[in-house]
Amino acid sequence: MFSLTRDPIVPPVLAAAGAGGFVAFDGKVRHDHAGRTVVALDYEAFDELVLAEGRALLAEATAQFGLLEARCVHRVGRLAVGDTAVWIGVAAPHRREAFEACEWILDQLKRRVPIWKKEHFADGDSGWIGSDVTPGEAPVTEENFYSRQIRLNEVGAAGQAKLEAARVLVVGAGGLGCAAIPYLAAAGVGTLGLCDFDRVEATNLHRQVLFAARDVGKPKAALAARFAQRLNPFIAVRAHGARLTAESAPGLFQHYDLVLDCTDNFATKFLLNDTAVAMNKPLVQASLYQFEGQLHLYDPAKAGGCLRCVWPEIPPEGCVGSCAEAGVLGVVPGVFGALQAGEAIKFLLGLGEPLSDAVLLFDLRTLATTRIKRAANPHCPVCGDGAPPTEIDLDPFAPGRDFSRWTVVDLREDHEPRPLVELGSTPWRHQPLSRAAEWLAALDREQPHLFVCGRGLRSGNFARRLRREGWPHAYSLAGGVDLALKARPRSA
Amino acid sequence: MPDLLQLKVQYFAVFREQRGLGEESLASAATTPAALYAELQARHRFTLAPEMVRAAVNGAFAPLDRPLASGDTVVFIPPVAGG
Ligand SMILES: [Zn+2]
């Protein structure tokens, strides 16, 4: 709730149930401004505009920080020193979000909401000033912000307009994201989405340079979004704090033109690849190991193929070391994240030679770069022309259809919960994937099998592997049992 | 005994770590990248399963059964996920 008042502010009472923290800010008229004694202040606002922008800003804060309640009251008219000019109060499940959100709202209010103030000084002088501009400081405009970039012949005003119109999603605000995000924001990418479900940990700080020691425990997406928005107030920054899944990724991708893969695990990298291929979005990907890394641009308009053209299956997590296991020099993600931002900007501007048909390998120790040509693999399970469909949804099990010859094979492990889906009389066998070598030979490869797991990733990989090994009727349940259960009843 | 091929081999990421160097010239009886990997895996105890390995020959990704010739440069690339 956002309101304006001509009367002295009476702080509202926040009553949100379930709140673990209430934070309030009471902003008063200061006794001096830039060394001069202030006696009074006039605030003036264009009410409709201020109310609309103020409400929008509280709604954004509520979504971004998960607030239970957010209120702001701004006073207008003549105020004396010591009067409350603005009051902000928020309620959140935990204190961190409450503190963060309260400060964010104040910053955004000063930047975005058009309220002017006229200061009356003790010496009789007075003057209107923008609320957040210190006298003597040149105001920041889009013109001067981008002037050194627009000066490049290859960019110019037309190129800047292309960047402003572009919508880029960065998945992962870790080491790579922390380097890519500032350059994309500063370049003026008009809509910048930042997706990360993680919180800052102490072990991140040597490479994730958008975060400070005091940020440990705070959500990365919100912190990175705040950094980017402070850096460049002329762009729209959106924080997406939920974990990306096969079900949610398409809904997020549809709002963006290009995606940066700044993640650090195979499962997410393959999910981003598959979604990008399915939705025809270019994907700029980097992956690191200790002192070196790989950079890819997968452009659906070019013949360079995708991640699965090279690695059709998701490698087992841990088959090569992650940053946690193998270690990584902090500057390495810095270099690669900046290169990712560079490839994205080049792509959006149509500048230079994009890396769409090769992988770039770079080793910081020797400064050696190696380019290896990639080509689309016609047998690629996601972008190949003849890729046999291995994924099916539950429609074939609609009542009245004959699936008596099918067998459902549940690949989930013994230690996993295994809720089942009602599939009529179709036999359902539990055969853990980890013991496939023991039971696979007992299955008849000429019969149709529907492999299932929790989310459809393991079963998808397994069905594709069997197809390559000559099983013509191996299928995977798309989205896994978890998705099916949303639409189907649980069996007894 | 067939003539040995003179090859240049480059290692990346975990291969470089386990081999202890980034590049070497060697003579091998292997006629494909797959056979070369098997030979090197046995010699240097590479931990990565052969089906996870990708090879490039002379600057382009190549199938693991592509015939090799003397003078070829072979690059072994493991999957990498760090970020
Ligand atoms: Zn592909």
Coordinates of C-alpha atoms and ligand atoms in Angstrom, one line a residue:
Chain A
M1 CA 0.0 0.0 0.0
F2 CA 1.4 3.4 -1.1
S3 CA -0.1 6.7 0.0
L4 CA 0.5 10.4 0.0
T5 CA -0.5 12.7 2.8
R6 CA -0.5 16.5 3.5
D7 CA -0.8 15.8 7.3
P8 CA 1.9 14.6 9.7
I9 CA 2.6 11.0 9.1
V10 CA 1.2 8.5 11.6
P11 CA 3.1 5.3 11.1
P12 CA 0.6 2.5 10.1
V13 CA 0.5 -0.7 12.1
L14 CA 1.7 -3.8 10.2
A15 CA -0.2 -6.8 11.1
A16 CA 0.9 -9.6 8.8
A17 CA 0.5 -13.0 10.3
G18 CA 3.5 -15.3 10.1
A19 CA 6.0 -12.5 9.9
G20 CA 9.3 -13.1 11.7
G21 CA 10.5 -9.6 11.2
F22 CA 9.0 -6.1 10.8
V23 CA 11.4 -3.3 9.6
A24 CA 10.4 0.3 9.5
F25 CA 12.2 3.3 8.1
D26 CA 11.4 6.8 9.3
G27 CA 13.0 9.4 7.0
K28 CA 13.1 12.9 8.5
V29 CA 13.9 16.4 7.2
R30 CA 17.5 17.0 7.9
H31 CA 18.8 20.1 9.6
D32 CA 21.4 20.8 6.9
H33 CA 22.0 20.1 3.2
A34 CA 25.4 20.3 1.6
G35 CA 26.7 22.3 4.6
R36 CA 23.9 24.8 4.6
T37 CA 21.3 25.2 7.4
V38 CA 17.8 24.1 6.3
V39 CA 14.7 25.6 8.0
A40 CA 11.9 24.0 6.0
L41 CA 11.2 21.9 2.9
D42 CA 8.4 21.8 0.4
Y43 CA 7.6 18.5 -1.3
E44 CA 5.6 18.4 -4.4
A45 CA 4.2 15.5 -6.3
F46 CA 2.1 14.7 -9.4
D47 CA -0.2 12.6 -7.4
E48 CA -1.5 10.0 -10.0
L49 CA 2.0 9.4 -11.3
V50 CA 3.5 9.0 -7.9
L51 CA 0.8 6.7 -6.7
A52 CA 1.0 4.5 -9.7
E53 CA 4.8 4.2 -9.6
G54 CA 4.8 3.8 -5.8
R55 CA 2.3 0.9 -6.0
A56 CA 4.2 -0.8 -8.7
L57 CA 7.4 -0.5 -6.7
L58 CA 5.8 -2.1 -3.6
A59 CA 4.4 -4.9 -5.7
E60 CA 7.9 -5.6 -7.1
A61 CA 9.5 -5.6 -3.7
T62 CA 6.8 -7.9 -2.4
A63 CA 7.5 -10.4 -5.2
Q64 CA 11.3 -10.0 -5.1
F65 CA 11.8 -10.4 -1.4
G66 CA 8.8 -12.6 -0.6
L67 CA 7.2 -9.9 1.7
L68 CA 4.0 -10.5 3.7
E69 CA 3.2 -6.8 3.8
A70 CA 4.8 -3.5 2.4
R71 CA 3.6 0.0 3.1
C72 CA 4.9 3.4 2.3
V73 CA 3.6 6.9 3.2
H74 CA 5.2 10.0 1.7
R75 CA 4.3 13.4 2.9
V76 CA 3.8 16.4 0.6
G77 CA 3.6 20.2 1.3
R78 CA 5.6 22.2 3.8
L79 CA 7.6 20.3 6.4
A80 CA 9.8 21.5 9.2
V81 CA 13.2 20.1 10.3
G82 CA 12.5 16.9 12.2
D83 CA 9.2 16.1 10.5
T84 CA 8.8 12.7 8.9
A85 CA 9.0 13.0 5.1
V86 CA 8.7 9.3 4.3
W87 CA 7.8 6.2 6.2
I88 CA 8.4 2.7 4.9
G89 CA 7.4 -0.5 6.7
V90 CA 7.7 -4.1 5.6
A91 CA 7.0 -7.5 7.1
A92 CA 8.7 -10.7 6.0
P93 CA 9.0 -14.3 7.2
H94 CA 12.7 -13.6 8.2
R95 CA 14.5 -10.4 9.2
R96 CA 17.1 -10.5 6.4
E97 CA 14.5 -10.0 3.7
A98 CA 12.8 -7.4 5.7
F99 CA 15.9 -5.3 6.1
E100 CA 16.9 -5.8 2.5
A101 CA 13.5 -4.9 1.1
C102 CA 13.1 -1.8 3.3
E103 CA 16.4 -0.4 1.9
W104 CA 15.6 -1.4 -1.6
I105 CA 12.2 0.3 -1.5
L106 CA 13.8 3.5 -0.3
D107 CA 16.5 3.4 -3.0
Q108 CA 13.9 2.8 -5.7
L109 CA 11.6 5.4 -4.3
K110 CA 14.3 8.1 -4.6
R111 CA 15.2 7.0 -8.1
R112 CA 11.9 6.3 -9.7
V113 CA 9.1 8.2 -7.9
P114 CA 8.8 11.8 -9.1
I115 CA 8.6 13.8 -5.9
W116 CA 10.5 17.1 -6.0
K117 CA 11.6 19.1 -3.0
K118 CA 12.4 22.7 -2.4
E119 CA 14.7 23.5 0.4
H120 CA 14.5 26.7 2.4
F121 CA 17.8 27.7 3.9
A122 CA 18.5 29.8 6.9
D123 CA 20.2 32.5 4.8
G124 CA 16.9 33.0 3.0
D125 CA 17.9 31.1 -0.2
S126 CA 15.7 28.3 -1.6
G127 CA 15.8 26.0 -4.5
W128 CA 14.1 23.0 -6.1
I129 CA 16.2 19.9 -6.3
G130 CA 15.8 16.3 -7.5
S131 CA 15.6 14.2 -4.4
D132 CA 18.7 12.1 -5.1
V133 CA 21.0 14.5 -6.9
T134 CA 23.8 16.1 -4.9
P135 CA 24.3 19.8 -6.0
G136 CA 27.3 20.2 -8.3
E137 CA 27.1 16.6 -9.6
A138 CA 26.2 16.2 -13.3
P139 CA 23.0 14.2 -13.6
V140 CA 23.3 10.7 -15.1
T141 CA 21.3 10.5 -18.4
E142 CA 21.1 7.7 -20.9
E143 CA 23.0 10.0 -23.2
N144 CA 26.1 10.3 -21.1
F145 CA 25.8 6.8 -19.7
Y146 CA 26.2 5.1 -23.1
S147 CA 28.2 7.8 -24.9
R148 CA 31.5 6.0 -25.1
Q149 CA 29.8 2.9 -26.5
I150 CA 27.6 4.7 -29.0
R151 CA 30.8 6.4 -30.2
L152 CA 31.8 3.1 -31.7
N153 CA 30.9 3.0 -35.4
E154 CA 29.8 -0.6 -35.0
V155 CA 27.3 0.3 -32.3
G156 CA 26.0 3.8 -32.8
A157 CA 22.5 5.0 -31.8
A158 CA 21.0 2.1 -33.8
G159 CA 23.0 -0.5 -32.0
Q160 CA 22.2 1.0 -28.6
A161 CA 18.5 0.8 -29.6
K162 CA 19.0 -2.9 -30.4
L163 CA 20.5 -3.5 -27.0
E164 CA 17.7 -1.6 -25.3
A165 CA 15.1 -3.7 -27.1
A166 CA 16.9 -6.9 -26.2
R167 CA 15.8 -9.3 -23.4
V168 CA 18.5 -11.5 -22.0
L169 CA 18.2 -14.1 -19.3
V170 CA 21.2 -15.0 -17.2
V171 CA 20.8 -18.4 -15.4
G172 CA 23.1 -18.7 -12.5
A173 CA 24.4 -15.8 -10.5
G174 CA 27.6 -17.6 -9.4
G175 CA 31.1 -17.0 -10.6
L176 CA 30.2 -16.7 -14.3
G177 CA 27.0 -14.7 -13.7
C178 CA 28.8 -12.2 -11.4
A179 CA 31.1 -11.3 -14.3
A180 CA 28.5 -11.4 -17.1
I181 CA 25.7 -9.5 -15.3
P182 CA 27.5 -6.1 -14.7
Y183 CA 28.6 -5.9 -18.4
L184 CA 25.2 -6.8 -19.7
A185 CA 23.5 -4.2 -17.4
A186 CA 26.1 -1.5 -18.2
A187 CA 25.8 -2.1 -21.9
G188 CA 22.1 -1.3 -21.7
V189 CA 20.5 -4.6 -22.4
G190 CA 16.9 -3.3 -21.9
T191 CA 15.5 -6.3 -20.0
L192 CA 17.8 -8.4 -17.9
G193 CA 16.5 -11.5 -16.1
L194 CA 18.6 -13.0 -13.4
C195 CA 17.7 -16.6 -12.3
D196 CA 19.2 -18.3 -9.3
F197 CA 17.6 -20.1 -6.4
D198 CA 20.7 -20.2 -4.3
R199 CA 21.9 -18.1 -1.4
V200 CA 25.4 -16.7 -0.9
E201 CA 27.8 -19.0 0.9
A202 CA 31.2 -18.1 2.3
T203 CA 32.9 -20.4 -0.2
N204 CA 31.5 -18.4 -3.1
L205 CA 33.1 -15.1 -2.2
H206 CA 36.5 -15.6 -3.8
R207 CA 34.9 -15.7 -7.2
Q208 CA 31.4 -14.3 -7.0
V209 CA 32.4 -10.7 -6.8
L210 CA 29.0 -9.1 -6.7
F211 CA 28.6 -10.3 -3.2
A212 CA 30.3 -9.1 0.0
A213 CA 31.1 -11.1 3.2
R214 CA 28.0 -9.6 4.9
D215 CA 25.8 -11.0 2.1
V216 CA 26.3 -14.7 3.2
G217 CA 22.9 -16.3 3.5
K218 CA 21.1 -13.8 1.3
P219 CA 19.4 -14.8 -2.0
K220 CA 21.7 -14.3 -5.0
A221 CA 19.1 -13.4 -7.6
A222 CA 17.8 -10.5 -5.5
L223 CA 21.3 -9.3 -4.6
A224 CA 22.5 -9.4 -8.2
A225 CA 19.3 -7.7 -9.4
R226 CA 19.8 -4.9 -6.9
F227 CA 23.4 -4.5 -8.1
A228 CA 22.4 -4.4 -11.8
Q229 CA 19.6 -1.9 -11.1
R230 CA 21.9 0.4 -9.1
L231 CA 24.5 0.2 -11.8
N232 CA 22.0 1.1 -14.6
P233 CA 18.7 2.7 -13.6
F234 CA 17.6 2.9 -17.3
I235 CA 17.1 -0.9 -17.8
A236 CA 14.5 -3.3 -16.3
V237 CA 16.0 -5.9 -14.1
R238 CA 14.0 -8.9 -13.0
A239 CA 15.0 -11.4 -10.3
H240 CA 13.8 -15.0 -10.6
G241 CA 14.5 -16.8 -7.4
A242 CA 12.8 -20.1 -8.0
R243 CA 14.7 -23.3 -9.0
L244 CA 14.5 -23.9 -12.7
T245 CA 12.8 -27.2 -13.7
A246 CA 11.9 -28.9 -16.9
E247 CA 8.3 -27.7 -16.2
S248 CA 9.1 -24.1 -15.4
A249 CA 11.9 -23.4 -17.9
P250 CA 9.8 -22.9 -21.0
G251 CA 7.6 -20.3 -19.2
L252 CA 10.7 -18.3 -18.2
F253 CA 12.5 -18.6 -21.6
Q254 CA 9.5 -17.3 -23.5
H255 CA 10.1 -13.8 -22.1
Y256 CA 13.7 -13.6 -23.3
D257 CA 15.5 -13.5 -26.7
L258 CA 18.9 -15.0 -25.6
V259 CA 20.0 -17.0 -22.6
L260 CA 23.4 -17.2 -20.8
D261 CA 24.2 -20.5 -19.1
C262 CA 26.2 -19.5 -16.1
T263 CA 25.3 -22.6 -14.1
D264 CA 27.7 -25.1 -12.6
N265 CA 26.2 -28.6 -13.0
F266 CA 25.4 -30.9 -15.8
A267 CA 21.7 -31.4 -15.0
T268 CA 20.9 -27.7 -15.4
K269 CA 23.2 -27.2 -18.4
F270 CA 21.4 -30.0 -20.3
L271 CA 18.0 -28.6 -19.2
L272 CA 18.9 -25.1 -20.5
N273 CA 20.2 -26.7 -23.7
D274 CA 17.1 -28.8 -24.3
T275 CA 14.8 -25.9 -23.5
A276 CA 16.8 -23.5 -25.8
V277 CA 16.6 -25.9 -28.7
A278 CA 12.9 -26.6 -28.2
M279 CA 12.2 -22.8 -28.0
N280 CA 14.6 -21.7 -30.7
K281 CA 16.7 -19.4 -28.4
P282 CA 20.4 -18.8 -28.7
L283 CA 22.4 -20.0 -25.7
V284 CA 25.8 -18.8 -24.6
Q285 CA 27.4 -21.3 -22.4
A286 CA 30.6 -21.5 -20.4
S287 CA 32.0 -24.3 -18.2
L288 CA 35.1 -24.3 -16.1
Y289 CA 37.7 -26.5 -14.7
Q290 CA 40.3 -25.2 -12.2
F291 CA 42.3 -22.8 -14.5
E292 CA 40.6 -23.3 -17.8
G293 CA 37.2 -23.3 -19.4
Q294 CA 35.1 -23.8 -22.5
L295 CA 32.9 -21.2 -24.2
H296 CA 30.0 -22.1 -26.6
L297 CA 27.4 -20.2 -28.5
Y298 CA 24.6 -22.4 -29.6
D299 CA 22.7 -20.5 -32.3
P300 CA 19.6 -22.3 -33.6
A301 CA 19.9 -20.4 -36.9
K302 CA 23.4 -21.9 -37.5
A303 CA 24.6 -25.4 -38.2
G304 CA 26.8 -25.6 -35.2
G305 CA 24.4 -27.9 -33.3
C306 CA 23.8 -28.0 -29.6
L307 CA 25.3 -29.4 -26.4
R308 CA 23.7 -32.8 -27.0
C309 CA 25.3 -33.0 -30.5
V310 CA 28.6 -33.5 -28.6
W311 CA 27.3 -35.2 -25.4
P312 CA 24.0 -36.9 -26.2
E313 CA 23.7 -38.1 -22.6
I314 CA 24.0 -36.1 -19.3
P315 CA 27.3 -37.1 -17.9
P316 CA 27.0 -38.4 -14.4
E317 CA 27.5 -35.6 -11.9
G318 CA 30.9 -36.1 -10.3
C319 CA 32.5 -37.9 -13.3
V320 CA 34.7 -34.8 -13.5
G321 CA 35.2 -32.5 -10.6
S322 CA 32.9 -29.5 -9.8
C323 CA 34.3 -26.3 -8.5
A324 CA 33.7 -27.6 -5.0
E325 CA 35.6 -30.8 -5.7
A326 CA 38.3 -29.7 -8.1
G327 CA 38.7 -26.1 -7.0
V328 CA 38.7 -23.1 -9.3
L329 CA 40.8 -19.9 -9.5
G330 CA 38.4 -17.0 -8.9
V331 CA 39.5 -15.0 -11.9
V332 CA 38.7 -17.9 -14.3
P333 CA 34.9 -17.5 -14.1
G334 CA 35.6 -13.7 -14.3
V335 CA 37.2 -14.1 -17.6
F336 CA 34.6 -16.5 -19.0
G337 CA 31.6 -14.6 -17.7
A338 CA 32.9 -11.5 -19.3
L339 CA 33.4 -13.5 -22.6
Q340 CA 29.8 -14.7 -22.3
A341 CA 28.6 -11.1 -22.0
G342 CA 30.8 -10.2 -25.0
E343 CA 29.4 -13.0 -27.2
A344 CA 25.8 -12.0 -26.1
I345 CA 26.4 -8.4 -27.0
K346 CA 28.1 -9.3 -30.3
F347 CA 25.1 -11.6 -31.1
L348 CA 22.5 -8.9 -30.4
L349 CA 24.4 -6.3 -32.4
G350 CA 25.3 -8.6 -35.3
L351 CA 28.9 -7.6 -34.6
G352 CA 32.1 -9.5 -35.6
E353 CA 32.3 -13.2 -35.8
P354 CA 30.1 -15.1 -33.3
L355 CA 31.4 -18.4 -32.0
S356 CA 28.5 -20.3 -33.4
D357 CA 30.5 -23.1 -35.1
A358 CA 33.3 -23.8 -32.6
V359 CA 34.1 -24.2 -28.9
L360 CA 36.7 -21.9 -27.5
L361 CA 39.1 -23.5 -25.0
F362 CA 41.2 -21.1 -22.9
D363 CA 43.8 -21.9 -20.2
L364 CA 44.7 -19.1 -17.9
R365 CA 48.0 -20.7 -17.0
T366 CA 49.4 -20.6 -20.5
L367 CA 47.0 -18.1 -22.0
A368 CA 46.7 -20.6 -24.8
T369 CA 43.4 -20.5 -26.7
T370 CA 42.2 -23.4 -28.9
R371 CA 39.2 -23.4 -31.2
I372 CA 37.6 -26.6 -32.1
K373 CA 35.1 -26.7 -34.9
R374 CA 31.7 -28.1 -34.0
A375 CA 29.0 -29.3 -36.4
A376 CA 25.4 -30.3 -35.8
N377 CA 25.1 -34.1 -35.2
P378 CA 22.3 -35.5 -37.3
H379 CA 21.7 -38.1 -34.7
C380 CA 21.4 -35.6 -31.9
P381 CA 18.5 -36.6 -29.6
V382 CA 17.2 -33.0 -29.3
C383 CA 18.2 -31.1 -32.5
G384 CA 18.8 -34.0 -34.9
D385 CA 16.3 -34.3 -37.8
G386 CA 15.8 -38.0 -37.4
A387 CA 15.8 -38.1 -33.6
P388 CA 13.1 -40.7 -32.7
P389 CA 10.6 -39.4 -30.2
T390 CA 11.4 -41.2 -26.9
E391 CA 9.3 -39.1 -24.6
I392 CA 5.6 -39.6 -24.3
D393 CA 3.0 -38.1 -22.0
L394 CA 0.2 -39.9 -20.3
D395 CA -2.3 -39.5 -23.1
P396 CA -1.7 -42.9 -24.5
F397 CA -3.0 -44.3 -21.2
A398 CA -6.3 -42.7 -21.6
P399 CA -9.1 -45.1 -20.7
G400 CA -10.2 -47.4 -23.5
R401 CA -6.8 -47.8 -25.2
D402 CA -5.0 -51.1 -25.2
F403 CA -1.7 -51.0 -23.4
S404 CA -1.8 -54.6 -22.2
R405 CA 1.6 -55.3 -23.9
W406 CA 3.3 -52.4 -22.3
T407 CA 5.4 -52.6 -19.1
V408 CA 6.2 -49.6 -16.9
V409 CA 9.7 -49.7 -15.5
D410 CA 10.2 -47.5 -12.4
L411 CA 13.9 -46.5 -12.3
R412 CA 13.8 -44.8 -9.0
E413 CA 16.2 -46.0 -6.3
D414 CA 15.2 -47.9 -3.2
H415 CA 15.9 -44.9 -1.0
E416 CA 13.6 -42.5 -3.0
P417 CA 10.0 -42.0 -2.2
R418 CA 8.1 -43.7 -5.0
P419 CA 4.5 -42.5 -5.4
L420 CA 2.8 -44.3 -8.3
V421 CA 0.5 -43.2 -11.0
E422 CA -2.7 -45.0 -11.8
L423 CA -2.2 -46.7 -15.1
G424 CA -5.0 -49.3 -15.0
S425 CA -3.8 -52.9 -15.4
T426 CA -0.5 -52.0 -17.1
P427 CA 2.2 -53.9 -15.2
W428 CA 4.6 -51.7 -13.1
R429 CA 8.0 -53.0 -12.2
H430 CA 10.4 -51.4 -9.9
Q431 CA 14.0 -51.8 -11.3
P432 CA 16.4 -49.3 -9.8
L433 CA 18.6 -47.6 -12.4
S434 CA 21.7 -48.2 -10.4
R435 CA 21.2 -52.0 -10.9
A436 CA 20.3 -51.9 -14.6
A437 CA 23.2 -54.2 -15.5
E438 CA 21.5 -56.9 -13.4
W439 CA 17.9 -56.7 -14.7
L440 CA 18.1 -55.3 -18.2
A441 CA 18.8 -58.6 -19.9
A442 CA 15.6 -60.0 -18.6
L443 CA 13.5 -57.5 -20.5
D444 CA 12.3 -58.2 -24.0
R445 CA 13.6 -55.4 -26.2
E446 CA 10.9 -56.0 -28.8
Q447 CA 8.2 -55.1 -26.4
P448 CA 7.1 -51.6 -25.5
H449 CA 8.6 -50.2 -22.2
L450 CA 7.8 -47.0 -20.5
F451 CA 10.6 -46.0 -18.2
V452 CA 9.7 -43.6 -15.5
C453 CA 11.6 -41.7 -12.7
G454 CA 10.8 -38.7 -10.6
R455 CA 11.3 -35.9 -13.1
G456 CA 11.9 -37.7 -16.4
L457 CA 15.6 -36.9 -16.7
R458 CA 17.1 -40.3 -15.9
S459 CA 14.3 -42.1 -17.7
G460 CA 14.8 -39.9 -20.8
N461 CA 18.6 -40.6 -20.8
F462 CA 18.0 -44.3 -20.3
A463 CA 15.4 -44.6 -23.1
R464 CA 17.6 -42.7 -25.5
R465 CA 20.5 -45.0 -24.6
L466 CA 18.4 -48.1 -25.3
R467 CA 17.2 -46.7 -28.6
R468 CA 20.8 -46.3 -29.7
E469 CA 21.4 -49.9 -28.5
G470 CA 18.6 -51.2 -30.7
W471 CA 15.5 -51.1 -28.5
P472 CA 12.8 -49.7 -30.9
H473 CA 10.1 -49.3 -28.3
A474 CA 11.9 -47.7 -25.3
Y475 CA 10.0 -44.7 -24.1
S476 CA 10.3 -42.2 -21.2
L477 CA 7.5 -40.6 -19.3
A478 CA 7.9 -36.9 -20.0
G479 CA 8.2 -34.8 -16.8
G480 CA 8.3 -38.0 -14.8
V481 CA 5.9 -39.2 -12.1
D482 CA 6.0 -35.9 -10.3
L483 CA 4.4 -34.1 -13.3
A484 CA 2.0 -37.0 -14.0
L485 CA 0.8 -37.0 -10.4
K486 CA -0.3 -33.4 -10.7
A487 CA -2.9 -34.5 -13.3
R488 CA -3.6 -38.0 -12.1
P489 CA -4.7 -39.6 -8.9
R490 CA -2.3 -41.6 -6.8
S491 CA -2.9 -45.3 -6.9
A492 CA -3.7 -47.2 -3.7
Chain B
M1 CA 54.5 -54.9 -36.9
P2 CA 52.7 -52.0 -38.5
D3 CA 54.4 -48.6 -38.6
L4 CA 53.7 -46.4 -35.6
L5 CA 51.8 -43.1 -36.1
Q6 CA 53.5 -39.9 -35.0
L7 CA 50.9 -37.9 -33.2
K8 CA 50.6 -34.7 -31.2
V9 CA 48.2 -35.1 -28.3
Q10 CA 46.6 -32.2 -26.3
Y11 CA 44.9 -32.7 -22.9
F12 CA 42.3 -30.5 -21.4
A13 CA 40.8 -30.2 -17.9
V14 CA 40.9 -33.4 -15.9
F15 CA 43.1 -35.1 -18.5
R16 CA 45.7 -32.4 -18.2
E17 CA 45.6 -32.8 -14.4
Q18 CA 45.9 -36.5 -14.5
R19 CA 48.6 -36.6 -17.3
G20 CA 50.5 -33.7 -15.6
L21 CA 51.1 -31.9 -18.9
G22 CA 49.0 -30.2 -21.6
E23 CA 50.6 -31.5 -24.7
E24 CA 53.0 -34.2 -26.0
S25 CA 54.2 -35.8 -29.1
L26 CA 54.2 -39.6 -29.2
A27 CA 54.3 -42.6 -31.4
S28 CA 51.4 -45.0 -31.2
A29 CA 50.1 -48.1 -32.9
A30 CA 46.5 -46.8 -32.3
T31 CA 44.7 -46.0 -35.6
T32 CA 41.7 -44.3 -34.1
P33 CA 41.1 -41.8 -31.2
A34 CA 39.2 -44.5 -29.4
A35 CA 42.2 -46.9 -29.5
L36 CA 44.5 -44.0 -28.6
Y37 CA 42.4 -43.2 -25.6
A38 CA 42.4 -46.8 -24.4
E39 CA 46.2 -46.9 -24.7
L40 CA 46.7 -43.6 -22.9
Q41 CA 44.1 -44.5 -20.2
A42 CA 45.9 -47.7 -19.4
R43 CA 49.3 -45.8 -19.3
H44 CA 48.2 -42.8 -17.3
R45 CA 45.2 -44.2 -15.3
F46 CA 42.7 -41.7 -16.7
T47 CA 39.6 -42.0 -14.6
L48 CA 37.0 -40.9 -17.1
A49 CA 35.1 -43.7 -18.8
P50 CA 35.7 -43.8 -22.6
E51 CA 32.1 -43.1 -23.4
M52 CA 32.4 -39.7 -21.7
V53 CA 35.4 -38.7 -23.8
R54 CA 35.2 -36.5 -26.9
A55 CA 38.0 -36.1 -29.4
A56 CA 39.0 -33.5 -31.9
V57 CA 41.4 -34.2 -34.7
N58 CA 43.2 -31.3 -36.4
G59 CA 40.9 -28.7 -34.9
A60 CA 37.5 -30.2 -35.4
F61 CA 35.4 -32.6 -33.3
A62 CA 35.7 -36.1 -34.8
P63 CA 34.1 -39.5 -34.2
L64 CA 36.1 -41.7 -32.0
D65 CA 36.5 -44.3 -34.8
R66 CA 37.9 -41.8 -37.3
P67 CA 41.1 -43.2 -38.8
L68 CA 44.2 -41.3 -37.7
A69 CA 47.3 -40.5 -39.8
S70 CA 50.8 -39.6 -38.9
G71 CA 51.1 -35.9 -38.2
D72 CA 47.6 -35.6 -36.8
T73 CA 46.9 -33.5 -33.7
V74 CA 44.4 -35.2 -31.3
V75 CA 42.7 -33.3 -28.5
F76 CA 40.9 -35.1 -25.7
I77 CA 38.1 -33.2 -24.1
P78 CA 36.2 -34.2 -21.0
P79 CA 32.8 -32.9 -20.1
V80 CA 33.1 -29.8 -17.9
A81 CA 30.4 -28.2 -15.7
G82 CA 32.0 -25.8 -13.3
G83 CA 30.8 -22.3 -13.0
Ligands
ZN1 ZN 22.0 -31.1 -31.0

